[in-house]
Short mmCIF file of C-alpha atoms in Angstrom, two decimals:
data_model
loop_
_atom_site.label_atom_id
_atom_site.label_comp_id
_atom_site.label_asym_id
_atom_site.label_seq_id
_atom_site.Cartn_x
_atom_site.Cartn_y
_atom_site.Cartn_z
CA UNK A 1 91.14 132.93 72.44
CA UNK A 2 92.70 134.48 68.94
CA UNK A 3 92.38 137.76 66.68
CA UNK A 4 90.19 136.76 65.01
CA UNK A 5 91.50 135.11 61.89
CA UNK A 6 88.34 133.74 59.21
CA UNK A 7 91.35 131.61 57.27
CA UNK A 8 92.69 129.66 59.14
CA UNK A 9 92.00 125.98 60.52
CA UNK A 10 91.16 126.89 63.23
CA UNK A 11 87.68 129.35 62.84
CA UNK A 12 86.24 127.15 59.21
CA UNK A 13 83.16 126.52 59.16
CA UNK A 14 83.48 123.78 57.87
CA UNK A 15 84.94 121.39 60.05
CA UNK A 16 83.44 120.19 62.67
CA UNK A 17 85.06 120.46 66.62
CA UNK A 18 85.82 117.47 67.99
CA UNK A 19 82.99 116.58 70.24
CA UNK A 20 84.16 116.42 74.29
CA UNK A 21 83.71 114.13 77.01
CA UNK A 22 80.07 115.17 78.37
CA UNK A 23 81.21 114.93 82.55
CA UNK A 24 84.82 116.52 81.28
CA UNK A 25 81.74 119.77 80.39
CA UNK A 26 80.55 119.06 83.35
CA UNK A 27 83.61 119.97 85.78
CA UNK A 28 85.11 122.82 83.70
CA UNK A 29 80.82 124.24 84.65
CA UNK A 30 81.65 123.36 87.94
CA UNK A 31 85.20 124.75 88.52
CA UNK A 32 84.87 127.24 86.35
CA UNK A 33 81.29 128.32 87.90
CA UNK A 34 79.44 128.95 85.27
CA UNK A 35 79.22 127.86 81.28
CA UNK A 36 80.39 127.96 78.08
CA UNK A 37 78.82 131.08 76.42
CA UNK A 38 80.97 133.38 74.41
CA UNK A 39 84.28 133.31 71.18
CA UNK A 40 87.25 135.26 72.10
CA UNK A 41 85.93 138.40 70.26
CA UNK A 42 82.15 138.51 72.52
CA UNK A 43 84.32 137.23 75.28
CA UNK A 44 86.78 141.06 74.36
CA UNK A 45 83.94 143.00 73.38
CA UNK A 46 81.99 141.90 76.86
CA UNK A 47 85.14 142.92 78.59
CA UNK A 48 85.70 145.91 76.64
CA UNK A 49 89.99 144.90 75.50
CA UNK A 50 90.84 145.49 71.57
CA UNK A 51 91.42 141.28 70.60
CA UNK A 52 95.03 141.82 70.94
CA UNK A 53 95.15 142.50 74.23
CA UNK A 54 92.81 139.55 75.00
CA UNK A 55 94.96 137.51 73.43
CA UNK A 56 98.17 139.19 75.59
CA UNK A 57 96.27 138.47 78.48
CA UNK A 58 95.03 134.30 77.14
CA UNK A 59 98.43 133.40 76.02
CA UNK A 60 100.50 134.97 79.00
CA UNK A 61 98.08 132.79 81.33
CA UNK A 62 99.98 129.95 79.25
CA UNK A 63 96.23 128.68 77.53
CA UNK A 64 95.97 127.71 73.67
CA UNK A 65 94.70 130.10 71.17
CA UNK A 66 91.06 127.74 70.51
CA UNK A 67 90.06 130.10 67.45
CA UNK A 68 86.47 130.91 67.60
CA UNK A 69 85.12 128.00 68.89
CA UNK A 70 82.56 129.08 71.82
CA UNK A 71 84.84 128.50 75.03
CA UNK A 72 84.63 131.35 76.71
CA UNK A 73 82.42 132.12 80.30
CA UNK A 74 81.86 135.03 82.05
CA UNK A 75 84.92 134.20 84.11
CA UNK A 76 86.94 135.22 81.59
CA UNK A 77 85.19 138.20 80.63
CA UNK A 78 85.43 139.06 84.77
CA UNK A 79 89.22 138.66 84.62
CA UNK A 80 89.94 140.38 81.68
CA UNK A 81 88.19 143.56 82.83
CA UNK A 82 89.34 143.56 85.55
CA UNK A 83 93.22 142.82 84.04
CA UNK A 84 92.47 145.74 81.48
CA UNK A 85 90.86 147.63 84.48
CA UNK A 86 93.81 147.41 86.34
CA UNK A 87 96.33 149.42 84.05
CA UNK A 88 93.27 151.90 82.20
CA UNK A 89 93.60 152.76 86.69
CA UNK A 90 97.49 153.33 85.72
CA UNK A 91 97.97 151.24 88.98
CA UNK A 92 99.88 148.74 85.89
CA UNK A 93 100.91 148.98 82.93
CA UNK A 94 100.18 147.02 80.08
CA UNK A 95 103.57 144.92 80.53
CA UNK A 96 103.29 144.49 83.81
CA UNK A 97 99.50 143.28 83.70
CA UNK A 98 100.42 140.20 80.89
CA UNK A 99 103.71 139.62 83.75
CA UNK A 100 100.74 139.14 86.30
CA UNK A 101 98.93 137.03 84.19
CA UNK A 102 101.97 134.99 82.72
CA UNK A 103 103.62 134.77 86.82
CA UNK A 104 100.19 134.21 88.36
CA UNK A 105 99.37 131.90 85.19
CA UNK A 106 102.80 129.62 85.47
CA UNK A 107 102.44 129.33 89.02
CA UNK A 108 98.89 127.88 89.18
CA UNK A 109 99.73 125.04 86.20
CA UNK A 110 102.31 123.64 87.96
CA UNK A 111 100.06 123.59 91.30
CA UNK A 112 96.91 122.59 89.09
CA UNK A 113 99.77 120.08 87.03
CA UNK A 114 100.84 118.89 90.41
CA UNK A 115 97.74 117.75 92.13
CA UNK A 116 95.27 116.01 89.43
CA UNK A 117 98.73 113.87 88.53
CA UNK A 118 99.74 113.34 92.83
CA UNK A 119 96.41 114.10 94.37
CA UNK A 120 93.62 113.04 92.41
CA UNK A 121 94.46 110.66 90.50
CA UNK A 122 94.71 109.02 93.58
CA UNK A 123 91.92 109.68 95.47
CA UNK A 124 90.30 108.88 92.12
CA UNK A 125 90.42 105.35 91.90
CA UNK A 126 87.67 103.07 92.58
CA UNK A 127 87.04 102.54 95.92
CA UNK A 128 84.40 99.21 95.11
CA UNK A 129 84.77 96.91 92.45
CA UNK A 130 82.43 98.06 89.56
CA UNK A 131 83.22 101.87 89.83
CA UNK A 132 84.18 103.24 87.48
CA UNK A 133 86.88 106.15 87.84
CA UNK A 134 84.94 108.93 86.73
CA UNK A 135 81.85 108.63 89.15
CA UNK A 136 84.23 108.97 91.75
CA UNK A 137 85.64 111.91 89.94
CA UNK A 138 82.42 115.25 90.04
CA UNK A 139 81.43 114.50 93.40
CA UNK A 140 85.56 114.27 94.58
CA UNK A 141 86.01 117.81 92.80
CA UNK A 142 82.35 119.51 94.03
CA UNK A 143 83.40 118.54 98.12
CA UNK A 144 87.98 119.03 96.99
CA UNK A 145 86.79 122.43 94.54
CA UNK A 146 85.66 125.30 98.08
CA UNK A 147 88.38 124.23 100.68
CA UNK A 148 90.67 124.17 98.19
CA UNK A 149 89.99 127.47 97.28
CA UNK A 150 89.74 128.72 100.54
CA UNK A 151 93.89 127.03 101.29
CA UNK A 152 94.94 128.26 98.41
CA UNK A 153 93.74 132.03 98.92
CA UNK A 154 95.52 131.73 102.26
CA UNK A 155 98.91 130.44 101.21
CA UNK A 156 98.82 133.25 98.61
CA UNK A 157 98.30 136.27 101.36
CA UNK A 158 101.03 134.65 103.64
CA UNK A 159 103.23 135.28 101.38
CA UNK A 160 102.44 138.06 99.97
CA UNK A 161 102.63 139.78 103.07
CA UNK A 162 106.20 138.27 103.52
CA UNK A 163 107.43 139.14 99.95
CA UNK A 164 106.13 142.54 100.81
CA UNK A 165 107.40 142.67 103.63
CA UNK A 166 111.19 142.15 102.55
CA UNK A 167 110.32 145.12 99.87
CA UNK A 168 109.46 147.40 102.72
CA UNK A 169 112.49 146.29 103.97
CA UNK A 170 115.28 147.06 101.76
CA UNK A 171 117.35 149.94 102.80
CA UNK A 172 115.86 152.21 99.59
CA UNK A 173 114.19 152.27 95.91
CA UNK A 174 117.35 150.64 93.82
CA UNK A 175 118.04 147.54 96.57
CA UNK A 176 114.38 146.75 96.09
CA UNK A 177 115.44 146.02 93.13
CA UNK A 178 118.81 145.21 92.80
CA UNK A 179 118.66 143.31 96.16
CA UNK A 180 122.16 142.22 98.02
CA UNK A 181 121.39 138.35 99.50
CA UNK A 182 123.05 135.22 99.45
CA UNK A 183 122.02 132.73 96.27
CA UNK A 184 122.46 129.55 96.90
CA UNK A 185 122.51 125.44 94.69
CA UNK A 186 122.06 121.88 95.88
CA UNK A 187 123.03 119.72 92.72
CA UNK A 188 122.29 115.64 93.94
CA UNK A 189 125.61 114.02 91.82
CA UNK A 190 125.53 111.78 89.82
CA UNK A 191 122.26 111.99 89.23
CA UNK A 192 122.34 111.12 84.76
CA UNK A 193 123.84 107.70 86.28
CA UNK A 194 120.22 107.52 88.84
CA UNK A 195 118.25 108.28 85.18
CA UNK A 196 120.15 104.53 83.24
CA UNK A 197 119.63 102.49 85.78
CA UNK A 198 116.32 102.88 88.50
CA UNK A 199 113.24 103.19 87.17
CA UNK A 200 110.92 105.79 86.25
CA UNK A 201 109.18 105.18 89.26
CA UNK A 202 111.40 104.86 91.88
CA UNK A 203 113.36 107.99 90.32
CA UNK A 204 110.51 110.20 90.94
CA UNK A 205 110.42 108.99 93.91
CA UNK A 206 114.09 109.49 94.60
CA UNK A 207 113.26 113.38 92.71
CA UNK A 208 109.96 113.66 95.04
CA UNK A 209 111.47 113.18 97.98
CA UNK A 210 114.46 114.75 97.35
CA UNK A 211 112.81 118.18 96.37
CA UNK A 212 110.73 117.86 99.73
CA UNK A 213 113.15 117.20 102.22
CA UNK A 214 114.72 120.36 100.76
CA UNK A 215 111.96 123.07 100.50
CA UNK A 216 111.35 122.48 104.59
CA UNK A 217 114.33 122.39 104.86
CA UNK A 218 115.30 125.93 103.38
CA UNK A 219 111.31 127.25 104.70
CA UNK A 220 112.38 125.59 108.25
CA UNK A 221 115.38 127.99 108.84
CA UNK A 222 114.42 131.16 107.29
CA UNK A 223 115.13 131.22 103.95
CA UNK A 224 113.37 130.79 99.93
CA UNK A 225 113.19 128.32 97.25
CA UNK A 226 112.73 129.69 94.05
CA UNK A 227 112.67 127.11 92.37
CA UNK A 228 113.04 122.99 91.83
CA UNK A 229 115.21 121.41 88.67
CA UNK A 230 114.31 118.10 89.49
CA UNK A 231 117.88 116.63 90.42
CA UNK A 232 118.68 120.09 91.86
CA UNK A 233 116.92 123.09 94.61
CA UNK A 234 117.96 127.31 93.98
CA UNK A 235 117.29 128.69 96.79
CA UNK A 236 117.98 131.97 98.58
CA UNK A 237 118.68 134.08 102.00
CA UNK A 238 118.34 137.48 103.19
CA UNK A 239 121.09 136.60 105.86
CA UNK A 240 124.35 134.69 105.23
CA UNK A 241 124.00 132.91 107.96
CA UNK A 242 120.95 131.52 107.38
CA UNK A 243 121.89 130.38 104.08
CA UNK A 244 125.08 128.66 105.67
CA UNK A 245 122.58 127.29 108.07
CA UNK A 246 121.02 126.03 105.57
CA UNK A 247 123.51 124.70 102.81
CA UNK A 248 125.06 122.21 105.54
CA UNK A 249 122.27 121.23 106.86
CA UNK A 250 121.02 120.24 103.43
CA UNK A 251 124.69 118.50 103.48
CA UNK A 252 123.71 117.02 106.86
CA UNK A 253 120.54 115.47 106.18
CA UNK A 254 121.38 114.27 102.58
CA UNK A 255 124.08 112.15 103.45
CA UNK A 256 122.32 110.34 106.51
CA UNK A 257 119.60 108.97 104.32
CA UNK A 258 120.97 105.90 102.73
CA UNK A 259 118.76 106.09 100.03
CA UNK A 260 119.99 109.72 98.91
CA UNK A 261 122.77 110.38 96.66
CA UNK A 262 126.13 112.69 97.34
CA UNK A 263 125.45 115.98 97.44
CA UNK A 264 127.34 119.62 95.59
CA UNK A 265 125.79 122.61 97.05
CA UNK A 266 127.15 126.57 95.93
CA UNK A 267 126.70 129.83 97.33
CA UNK A 268 127.97 132.96 96.55
CA UNK A 269 126.73 136.38 98.31
CA UNK A 270 125.66 139.63 95.56
CA UNK A 271 123.83 142.13 94.17
CA UNK A 272 121.08 139.49 91.81
CA UNK A 273 117.49 141.00 89.65
CA UNK A 274 114.62 139.69 90.31
CA UNK A 275 111.85 139.11 87.79
CA UNK A 276 108.22 137.18 87.98
CA UNK A 277 109.69 135.08 91.81
CA UNK A 278 113.48 134.91 89.73
CA UNK A 279 116.83 135.51 89.95
CA UNK A 280 119.22 136.57 87.61
CA UNK A 281 122.85 137.91 87.41
CA UNK A 282 125.98 137.19 88.37
CA UNK A 283 125.81 135.52 91.85
CA UNK A 284 123.28 133.64 90.76
CA UNK A 285 125.35 132.47 88.01
CA UNK A 286 128.78 132.32 90.18
CA UNK A 287 127.31 129.95 92.54
CA UNK A 288 126.01 127.08 90.07
CA UNK A 289 129.64 127.29 88.37
CA UNK A 290 131.28 127.10 92.72
CA UNK A 291 127.88 123.85 92.90
CA UNK A 292 130.16 122.36 89.77
CA UNK A 293 133.05 122.46 91.31
CA UNK A 294 132.54 122.19 94.82
CA UNK A 295 133.40 117.99 96.38
CA UNK A 296 130.67 115.45 97.37
CA UNK A 297 128.69 116.27 101.00
CA UNK A 298 130.21 119.71 100.77
CA UNK A 299 130.36 123.72 100.06
CA UNK A 300 132.38 125.54 98.88
CA UNK A 301 131.44 129.77 99.22
CA UNK A 302 132.98 132.76 97.16
CA UNK A 303 134.21 134.85 98.30
CA UNK A 304 131.83 137.80 99.22
CA UNK A 305 129.48 135.67 100.62
CA UNK A 306 133.09 134.27 103.63
CA UNK A 307 133.26 138.63 103.83
CA UNK A 308 130.10 138.80 104.58
CA UNK A 309 130.05 135.59 106.99
CA UNK A 310 133.02 137.19 109.16
CA UNK A 311 131.65 140.16 109.16
CA UNK A 312 128.34 139.49 111.13
CA UNK A 313 130.54 137.44 113.13
CA UNK A 314 129.10 133.88 112.40
CA UNK A 315 133.20 133.05 110.80
CA UNK A 316 136.28 133.95 111.75
CA UNK A 317 139.52 134.54 109.15
CA UNK A 318 141.10 132.05 110.20
CA UNK A 319 141.14 129.49 113.32
CA UNK A 320 144.15 131.19 114.48
CA UNK A 321 142.32 135.01 115.25
CA UNK A 322 139.10 132.49 117.36
CA UNK A 323 142.42 131.50 119.24
CA UNK A 324 143.86 135.88 119.85
CA UNK A 325 139.89 136.50 120.52
CA UNK A 326 139.07 134.15 122.62
CA UNK A 327 143.12 134.55 124.74
CA UNK A 328 141.88 138.14 124.13
CA UNK A 329 138.10 137.66 125.36
CA UNK A 330 137.45 139.48 122.36
CA UNK A 331 135.01 136.65 121.56
CA UNK A 332 135.47 132.86 122.94
CA UNK A 333 135.62 130.27 119.38
CA UNK A 334 132.09 128.57 121.01
CA UNK A 335 130.62 132.11 119.18
CA UNK A 336 132.09 131.30 115.80
CA UNK A 337 129.29 128.82 114.69
CA UNK A 338 130.71 127.78 110.96
CA UNK A 339 134.35 127.72 110.37
CA UNK A 340 135.96 129.40 106.19
CA UNK A 341 138.90 127.23 104.32
CA UNK A 342 139.78 129.08 101.09
CA UNK A 343 140.77 127.00 98.48
CA UNK A 344 143.34 126.74 95.59
CA UNK A 345 142.27 130.06 93.01
CA UNK A 346 140.99 128.54 90.14
CA UNK A 347 139.47 129.77 86.02
CA UNK A 348 135.40 129.85 85.79
CA UNK A 349 133.74 129.43 82.89
CA UNK A 350 131.89 133.54 82.29
CA UNK A 351 133.06 134.83 85.31
CA UNK A 352 137.00 135.29 85.79
CA UNK A 353 139.31 133.57 88.25
CA UNK A 354 137.48 132.91 91.98
CA UNK A 355 139.07 132.01 95.19
CA UNK A 356 136.14 129.22 97.13
CA UNK A 357 136.01 128.90 99.89
CA UNK A 358 134.71 125.23 102.13
CA UNK A 359 132.12 126.51 104.72
CA UNK A 360 132.51 123.88 107.36
CA UNK A 361 130.33 123.82 110.68
CA UNK A 362 132.96 124.82 114.21
CA UNK A 363 133.21 122.02 116.05
#
């Protein structure tokens, strides 16, 4: 969808649009639930929005400009009308509505690509000699579509409930936007060398196994997987103890997997800014830097994280303090889950001098 530009190549009247595959059109109609009826201008007019706003929504959702081809459906009109209605009702500002379109588009685009690449491709292998993939695809999509749609809505509602719960538990409005949490990176060591040594399929399997294992561990122990970057994952947790457990579990699990390279983990605690499901700020940068200087198969944390662990009673200030507490009957040494060892202070690019701490499991 784009602003009407009669002089552009996309809308030149003497150019014939490329002929599309009939099966692709049938599958598109099946998935969208309606046939192509509108040009972008007609869709915007039918939805009661300006072409400029319609184009902004369309591009934010991640779709290419289509000139004035008749390629849009009733579903596209309805989506435009709903977003514009939220703005008109004062529930969302126009920039926020565009952000909603962009965050939804980016998230679902990745999901759709994964489902086609890893899911449908395997399932649409011809089951019998002589059958083509195209003969299998349409009935398979017809069967899967309603089930996948229901499951997608279910997971989204579950995630929305969890995210809303975290927000309403914030102490004040400021904390809802800038929150103090633990942020951690886990990075595969020597991944660049692996890309030169492994076949593409082997590399893909390794990355998938790493991301799957990391995602499962983060979720199981109460953290949130923010994003994956092939050889690196970014996770967050509201509690330093939870983040510690995740970091150490990642190291322990990968160490016992002979197919996996060594791992480095860096975690920092502090204020972060959240936007579109991602996290930003000095705390995130510090966690990334700690990861880059961490020893192999080890977890490094910053001073604020170490203080938070001590404050919560998850780690003693020192082993001498743990022995003293046990002797005085204040807290048995076994009550501390983690141990912290101060490392040499060092300059970190862009962040000044930091004092990292080595995090280990006690006992």
